[in-house]
Amino acid sequence: MAQLFRPSSNTIAKVSIALAVLSAGSLLAFGYLMDRGSWITSVQVAPEQPIMFSHKHHVKDDGIDCRYCHTGVETSNYAGLPPTETCMTCHSQIWNNASATQPIRDSWASGKSIEWTRVHDLPDFVYFNHSIHINKGIGCSTCHGHVDEMPWMYKVNTLNMNWCVNCHRNPAQFIRPRSEVFNVDYQYPANQAELGAQLVKEYHAKSLTDCVTCHR
Amino acid sequence: MKDIPHSPQSAENGKGGAVSALIPLESLLEPQRKKVDLEALRQKLATGRGPKFWRTLEEAAETEDLKEYIEQEFPGLSGQIPQGVDRRSLLKVMAASLAMAGAAACTKQPKELIVPYVRQPENVIPGVPLFYATAMPVAGYARGLLVESHLNRPTKVEGNPDHPASLGATTIFEQASILNLYDPDRSESVMHEGRMDLWGAFTGALSTEAQELGMRKGEGLAILTGVVTSPTLISQMTALRAQLPQAKWYVHEPSVNPAIASAARKIAGRSAFISYDLSKADVVVSLESDFLNTGPAALAYARQFAKRRGIDNGQTPCRMYAVEATPSVSGSLADHHFPVKSSAVPAIAYQLAKACGVNAPDPGTTAPAWLDAMAQDLKNAKGRCVVLPGEFQPESVHLAAYAINAALGNVGQTVNIYEGVEPENTLSIEELTGDLNNGRVETLVIINQNPVYSAPASLNFEQAIRKARMVVRLGQFYDETSRWSHWHVPEAHYLETWSDSRAFDGTVTIQQPLVEPLYNGKSAHEIFSIMLGKPDQNSHEIVKGYWQSQVKNDFDRVWKTSLHDGWIVGSAVGTLNGRAPALAPLTSQAVSGTEIVFRPDPTIGDGSWANNGWLQECPKPQSKMTWDNVVAVSPKNASKLGVDKGDMLRVTVNGKHVVGPTWVLPGHAEDSFTVYFGYGRTASGRVGTKIGYDAYAIQDSDAPFFAGGSIEKTGEHYRIANIQETQTMAGREPVRAADLAEFREHPDFPTMEEKPLPKDLTLYPDMWHYNDYKWGMAIDLNVCTGCSACIVACQAENNIAVVGKDQVARGRHMHWIRVDRYYSGDLDTPAMYNQPVPCMQCENAPCELVCPVAATVHSNEGLNQMVYNRCVGTRYCSNNCPYKVRRFNFYLYSDWNTPSLYGARNPDVTVRSRGVMEKCSYCVQRIQEQKIKADKEDRRIADGEILTACQQVCPTQAITFGDLNDKNSKVAKLQALQRNYALLDDLDTRPRTKYLGYVRNPNEALRGQRGNTRES
């Protein structure tokens, strides 16, 4: 009897299976790359700021402590950005004619705040509290990276939920002594597991995995 | 009868017919209900065949319609569910929507700006709220507050725990005042004859006027305010009168009866305030007094009463009798409730006086049967009892009550007289109207009050005000009175300006602002200052200047301490001695026919709160209805008239009438009908305008709080949005109550008859070990008055949206805590119980099991967590919840568009969008805040450090929250009491929120008299 299928059906079938597998695979790969890639996560991407503020200069070269500007870090959920007044404590006297610092003087004179672009921005449904992390021995550089090496500020960690939960499940991996929290040059010692376990016990650092810890 | 969506009309007597545009609700919602046969219901309840507790008349009557309604899976939605959908098309649709579900989530987080200060103010730490002490004047008297401020934005009001007039609690009005601050309809600029103008232009005009008045020694100047206790304002007025001796001061406060002050004056010989100490009273008789919820000292009385009502320490609780026409919040806690006409109360007061040995003239009526037993109870408790006169009763009742108290030796024990703090030599609104009509008023300055709306209709103030040459009005809204004024100046909210006020005991609080006036509002002080010739002074200078003149030593320290603490030390006034005056014969008899009783609305007050969405949606304590005012009718009258809930009635007094919907209110006096003020407004703002009927339109200034009138039904029907409508108890007993004798014999009466549940009732093993904190709550039904402060406090704290009348009628109100009101016993004088129901936070939660996306899970501390960002809106959890405490955002109820409302929101709580389930979280943001604080200090949280919003605001401290693992915590002790029980415990949900059973203390001598006791 007559053939139901034309000879080309073979080719069509083979090609479509191959395409389906390929597209499924590439969709997955694409999705993974999108989700983990820097376009979505902004890791290693330094956004443009109204003032080209260099943490490298202020922290490494000048030796200013994080808390001089980010004052809320030990007392509040919000670390805070320095008000223009903090910048003016130095820049009313040094670099006070430079064009780089002109926006600071403009802000001070006009009373209009400087509008920075937020780099470490958690979604609005996440309620993160800085002060408790500092209190329990999580250093600034653990989450924010080596800020003293950054001419322009960028994220080094994705700040995804699974990244946060990784530490929450086992804080001993990342905990450091309270005295070292603001030390940007801190290196985790070889015996971090042991030291970590001991610090977790001493500081009563809990493995908080309840949803309301962050989501309310 | 077919529901016709018809709007209530107010009287056409010059007040402008306010016709509200009703949203048609008829076909979708209310099935064609048969009217409840009240006579049959009465018989059923009387012979004990009826249910023991009932929430609505339909439920008690177990009407066929209701049964059918409830048995439908989705009552009220039958018209909306598509019929005849086959499985194949349903699956197709579901597959398509599932495919779409993921797509919306793949977005990149938008760029966000982070904007610091230029100069950060001292003490401000972004993220840490600050609390400032101030006070809110309620009808002039201060209630001390602590207001929470986030980045200089006030977001929540709490009571000041050390202030005598609040003791840490508030009523619904203080809670809702935050929304008033951010109300988008607030007046934003000076108006001059209907056009915007400048403040400078106004000060110029008023200064010129003041100079001209100066030349006439003030003749023709009339100043109208509400009740004022502010020492600064009173001193400014004194200074003004010194300059302008002919000026007159009028006081108009629509929800305050001038008889209270005039009676106190007769008793003490000078301006005075009669105050009570209920913590010492064994017997309390309320002659129509809503003492637990109304008046300058209400919160103090509530706390005292709750203390005296305690039974767990072995004391015999106090006994309360309530004699009233309209069932009130206070009356709901009475052991004996006697409905009598409001106009009959003076006669009863006199008869009670005679029975207690006071030389009172015979009122000419026979005493009711229960009076002797009540009098005997009082006499048995000489010096330890109190008789409270009704706030809206005439002077005769106040004098009689004092005479009884004096005869029984209560004065100095449960009755104290404080020196009055209201100003002297003020006149009334009637006198102002008379002066206006006689052309004696040239310049009228109105501070805050709204007489065009709220003056009794008999005065026809809207005509009278036109006779003044220049009318200046200081008001927060460009409302009815402002539209008849030449100059309107926006008033600063109490949180925006400096002022001061006194509590009922004279304690002065200096009111400090938390934020600069949002719309350049001004205070009364600044207006007076212009008239005194100093137009450039602001409120800060005026108030501070006044106190500098009063405090001679160490002013700076006193000023700073007073601002910090919330009161000035040593400013309480002294007590006075009183003399019971001779009682004159009663001038008026009880209304023989139909009596109309006028009351401020329970949640809208005198009408100034009409534009507040939180208060409009707050269910009224007795009727649980929202967004309207009703005409309260007793069941007997409802049968006689042949009306049911929602049927329109025409209420006529002295030839004027209004039309309002019926509400059948069990416990209301017969032949007496209550109408409520506050509605029917024509210029209130987007929320309050054209809702309800205007009761002021039939009010007569000669008989402001009760009058004779007539009622007839119009034959039309109106849909009322009622919160407590659609659920039944299906034979269970959510409320457990017993008499004192029964309690003494069986302290575990709530759970006495229960068998323990079998261990293997649930398939799930006992996995949770709560070793750290174990959060729990105990709610004492014995002291809950049903005031609903918890509802509004929760709304303020948790950014709960207002949904509007239409959605409330569909059962979609968003309140996370509701207060259920149960009746028990006979139809005409039932017992009443109030039960606040937040989320039970069940240990074995039915809602957690069924969430397909694990958006509601259990925490290690026992909280049933609601994670909004995971919720996809299947609503299976709400379906499974036996308590129905879960609320779903069917639409985007939160207002994301009005910029002024952004400030009102609490930044620590998510603002939910549509499609997301929400519920009470035990104020998890407060728990987390304290946990972090305690963790940083390396200690456990102490009992009392975490106060949930509902707990903090409750005037009687009915709600207690805390750590059950702490054996010494208050909540652990309360849950260990024998009268502790869980709601619907037979379902093995193991709720963390538990209740303490209600214990009545009835008078044995009155037992058995039908209709007089609270027996079930």
Coordinates of N, CA, C and O in Angstrom, one line a residue, chain B residues 398-466:
Chain B
H398 N -27.3 63.4 87.8 CA -26.0 63.6 88.3 C -26.0 64.0 89.8 O -25.3 63.5 90.6
L399 N -27.0 64.8 90.1 CA -27.1 65.3 91.5 C -27.6 64.1 92.3 O -27.2 63.9 93.5
A400 N -28.6 63.3 91.8 CA -29.1 62.2 92.6 C -28.1 61.2 92.8 O -27.9 60.6 93.9
A401 N -27.3 60.9 91.8 CA -26.2 59.9 91.9 C -25.2 60.3 93.0 O -24.8 59.5 93.9
Y402 N -24.9 61.6 93.0 CA -24.0 62.1 94.0 C -24.6 62.0 95.4 O -24.0 61.6 96.4
A403 N -25.9 62.3 95.5 CA -26.6 62.2 96.8 C -26.6 60.8 97.3 O -26.3 60.6 98.5
I404 N -26.8 59.9 96.4 CA -26.8 58.5 96.8 C -25.4 58.1 97.3 O -25.2 57.4 98.3
N405 N -24.4 58.5 96.5 CA -23.0 58.2 96.9 C -22.7 58.8 98.3 O -22.0 58.1 99.1
A406 N -23.2 60.0 98.5 CA -22.9 60.6 99.7 C -23.6 59.9 100.9 O -23.0 59.6 101.9
A407 N -24.8 59.5 100.6 CA -25.6 58.8 101.7 C -25.0 57.5 102.0 O -25.1 57.0 103.2
L408 N -24.4 56.9 101.0 CA -23.8 55.5 101.3 C -22.4 55.6 101.7 O -21.7 54.6 101.9
G409 N -21.9 56.8 102.0 CA -20.5 57.0 102.5 C -19.4 56.7 101.5 O -18.3 56.4 101.8
N410 N -19.8 56.8 100.2 CA -18.8 56.6 99.1 C -17.8 57.7 98.9 O -16.8 57.5 98.3
V411 N -18.3 58.9 99.3 CA -17.4 60.1 98.9 C -16.2 60.0 99.7 O -16.2 59.8 100.9
G412 N -15.1 60.1 99.0 CA -13.8 60.0 99.7 C -13.2 58.6 99.5 O -12.0 58.3 99.7
Q413 N -14.1 57.6 99.2 CA -13.7 56.2 99.0 C -13.6 55.9 97.5 O -12.6 55.9 96.9
T414 N -14.9 55.8 97.0 CA -14.9 55.5 95.6 C -15.3 56.7 94.8 O -15.3 56.7 93.5
V415 N -15.6 57.8 95.4 CA -15.9 59.0 94.7 C -15.0 60.1 95.2 O -14.8 60.4 96.4
N416 N -14.3 60.8 94.2 CA -13.5 61.9 94.6 C -13.9 63.1 93.7 O -14.4 62.9 92.6
I417 N -13.6 64.3 94.2 CA -14.0 65.5 93.4 C -12.7 66.2 93.2 O -12.0 66.6 94.1
Y418 N -12.3 66.4 91.9 CA -11.2 67.1 91.6 C -11.6 68.6 91.2 O -12.7 68.8 90.8
E419 N -10.6 69.5 91.4 CA -10.9 70.8 91.0 C -11.1 70.8 89.5 O -10.3 70.1 88.8
G420 N -12.0 71.6 89.0 CA -12.3 71.6 87.6 C -11.1 72.3 86.8 O -10.5 73.3 87.3
V421 N -10.9 71.9 85.6 CA -9.8 72.5 84.8 C -10.3 73.2 83.6 O -9.6 73.7 82.8
E422 N -11.7 73.1 83.4 CA -12.2 73.8 82.3 C -12.3 75.3 82.6 O -12.4 75.7 83.7
P423 N -12.3 76.1 81.5 CA -12.4 77.6 81.8 C -13.7 78.1 82.3 O -14.7 77.4 82.1
E424 N -13.6 79.2 83.0 CA -14.8 79.8 83.6 C -15.5 80.7 82.6 O -14.8 81.2 81.6
N425 N -16.7 81.1 82.9 CA -17.4 82.2 82.1 C -17.4 81.9 80.6 O -17.0 82.7 79.8
T426 N -17.9 80.7 80.3 CA -18.1 80.4 78.9 C -19.6 80.3 78.6 O -20.4 80.0 79.5
L427 N -19.9 80.5 77.4 CA -21.4 80.4 77.0 C -21.6 79.2 76.1 O -20.7 78.6 75.6
S428 N -22.9 79.0 75.8 CA -23.2 77.8 75.0 C -23.5 78.1 73.5 O -23.6 79.3 73.2
I429 N -23.6 77.1 72.8 CA -23.9 77.3 71.3 C -25.3 77.9 71.1 O -25.5 78.6 70.2
E430 N -26.2 77.6 72.0 CA -27.5 78.2 71.9 C -27.4 79.7 72.1 O -28.0 80.5 71.3
E431 N -26.6 80.1 73.0 CA -26.4 81.6 73.2 C -25.7 82.2 72.0 O -26.0 83.3 71.6
L432 N -24.8 81.5 71.4 CA -24.1 82.0 70.3 C -25.1 82.2 69.1 O -25.1 83.2 68.4
T433 N -26.0 81.2 68.9 CA -27.0 81.3 67.9 C -27.9 82.5 68.1 O -28.2 83.3 67.2
G434 N -28.3 82.6 69.4 CA -29.1 83.8 69.8 C -28.4 85.1 69.5 O -29.0 86.0 68.8
D435 N -27.1 85.2 69.8 CA -26.4 86.4 69.6 C -26.2 86.7 68.1 O -26.3 87.8 67.7
L436 N -26.0 85.6 67.4 CA -25.8 85.8 65.9 C -27.1 86.3 65.3 O -27.1 87.2 64.5
N437 N -28.2 85.7 65.7 CA -29.5 86.1 65.1 C -29.9 87.5 65.5 O -30.6 88.2 64.8
N438 N -29.4 88.0 66.7 CA -29.7 89.3 67.1 C -28.7 90.3 66.7 O -28.7 91.5 67.1
G439 N -27.8 89.9 65.8 CA -26.9 90.8 65.2 C -25.8 91.3 66.2 O -25.2 92.3 65.9
R440 N -25.6 90.6 67.3 CA -24.6 91.0 68.2 C -23.2 90.5 68.0 O -22.3 90.7 68.7
V441 N -23.1 89.7 66.9 CA -21.7 89.1 66.6 C -21.3 89.7 65.3 O -21.9 89.5 64.3
E442 N -20.1 90.4 65.4 CA -19.5 90.9 64.1 C -18.5 89.9 63.6 O -18.4 89.6 62.4
T443 N -17.6 89.5 64.6 CA -16.5 88.7 64.2 C -16.7 87.3 64.9 O -16.8 87.3 66.1
L444 N -16.7 86.3 64.2 CA -16.8 85.0 64.8 C -15.6 84.2 64.5 O -15.2 84.0 63.3
V445 N -14.8 83.7 65.5 CA -13.7 82.9 65.3 C -14.0 81.5 65.8 O -14.3 81.3 67.0
I446 N -13.9 80.5 64.9 CA -14.3 79.2 65.3 C -13.0 78.3 65.3 O -12.3 78.2 64.3
I447 N -12.7 77.7 66.4 CA -11.5 76.9 66.5 C -11.9 75.5 66.5 O -12.6 75.0 67.4
N448 N -11.6 74.8 65.4 CA -11.8 73.4 65.3 C -13.2 72.8 65.2 O -13.5 71.9 64.4
Q449 N -14.2 73.4 65.9 CA -15.5 72.8 65.9 C -16.2 73.0 64.6 O -15.9 73.8 63.8
N450 N -17.2 72.2 64.3 CA -17.9 72.2 63.1 C -19.4 72.4 63.3 O -20.3 71.5 63.1
P451 N -19.8 73.6 63.8 CA -21.2 73.8 64.2 C -22.2 73.7 63.1 O -23.4 73.4 63.3
V452 N -21.8 74.1 61.9 CA -22.8 74.0 60.8 C -23.3 72.6 60.6 O -24.5 72.4 60.3
Y453 N -22.4 71.6 60.9 CA -22.9 70.2 60.8 C -23.4 69.8 62.1 O -24.5 69.1 62.2
S454 N -22.7 70.1 63.2 CA -23.0 69.4 64.5 C -23.9 70.1 65.5 O -24.1 69.6 66.5
A455 N -24.3 71.3 65.2 CA -25.2 72.0 66.1 C -26.6 71.4 65.9 O -26.9 71.0 64.8
P456 N -27.4 71.3 67.0 CA -28.7 70.8 66.8 C -29.5 71.5 65.8 O -29.4 72.7 65.6
A457 N -30.3 70.8 65.0 CA -31.0 71.4 63.9 C -31.9 72.5 64.3 O -32.2 73.4 63.5
S458 N -32.4 72.4 65.5 CA -33.4 73.4 66.0 C -32.8 74.8 66.0 O -33.5 75.8 65.9
L459 N -31.5 74.9 66.1 CA -30.8 76.2 66.1 C -30.6 76.8 64.7 O -30.5 78.0 64.6
N460 N -30.7 75.9 63.7 CA -30.5 76.4 62.4 C -29.2 77.2 62.2 O -29.2 78.4 61.8
F461 N -28.1 76.6 62.7 CA -26.9 77.4 62.7 C -26.4 77.8 61.3 O -25.7 78.8 61.2
E462 N -26.8 77.0 60.3 CA -26.3 77.4 59.0 C -26.9 78.7 58.6 O -26.2 79.5 57.8
Q463 N -28.0 79.1 59.0 CA -28.6 80.4 58.7 C -27.9 81.5 59.6 O -27.6 82.6 59.2
A464 N -27.8 81.1 60.9 CA -27.3 82.1 61.9 C -25.9 82.5 61.5 O -25.5 83.7 61.7
I465 N -25.0 81.6 61.0 CA -23.6 81.9 60.8 C -23.5 83.0 59.7 O -22.5 83.7 59.7
R466 N -24.4 83.0 58.8 CA -24.3 84.0 57.7 C -24.5 85.4 58.3 O -24.2 86.4 57.5

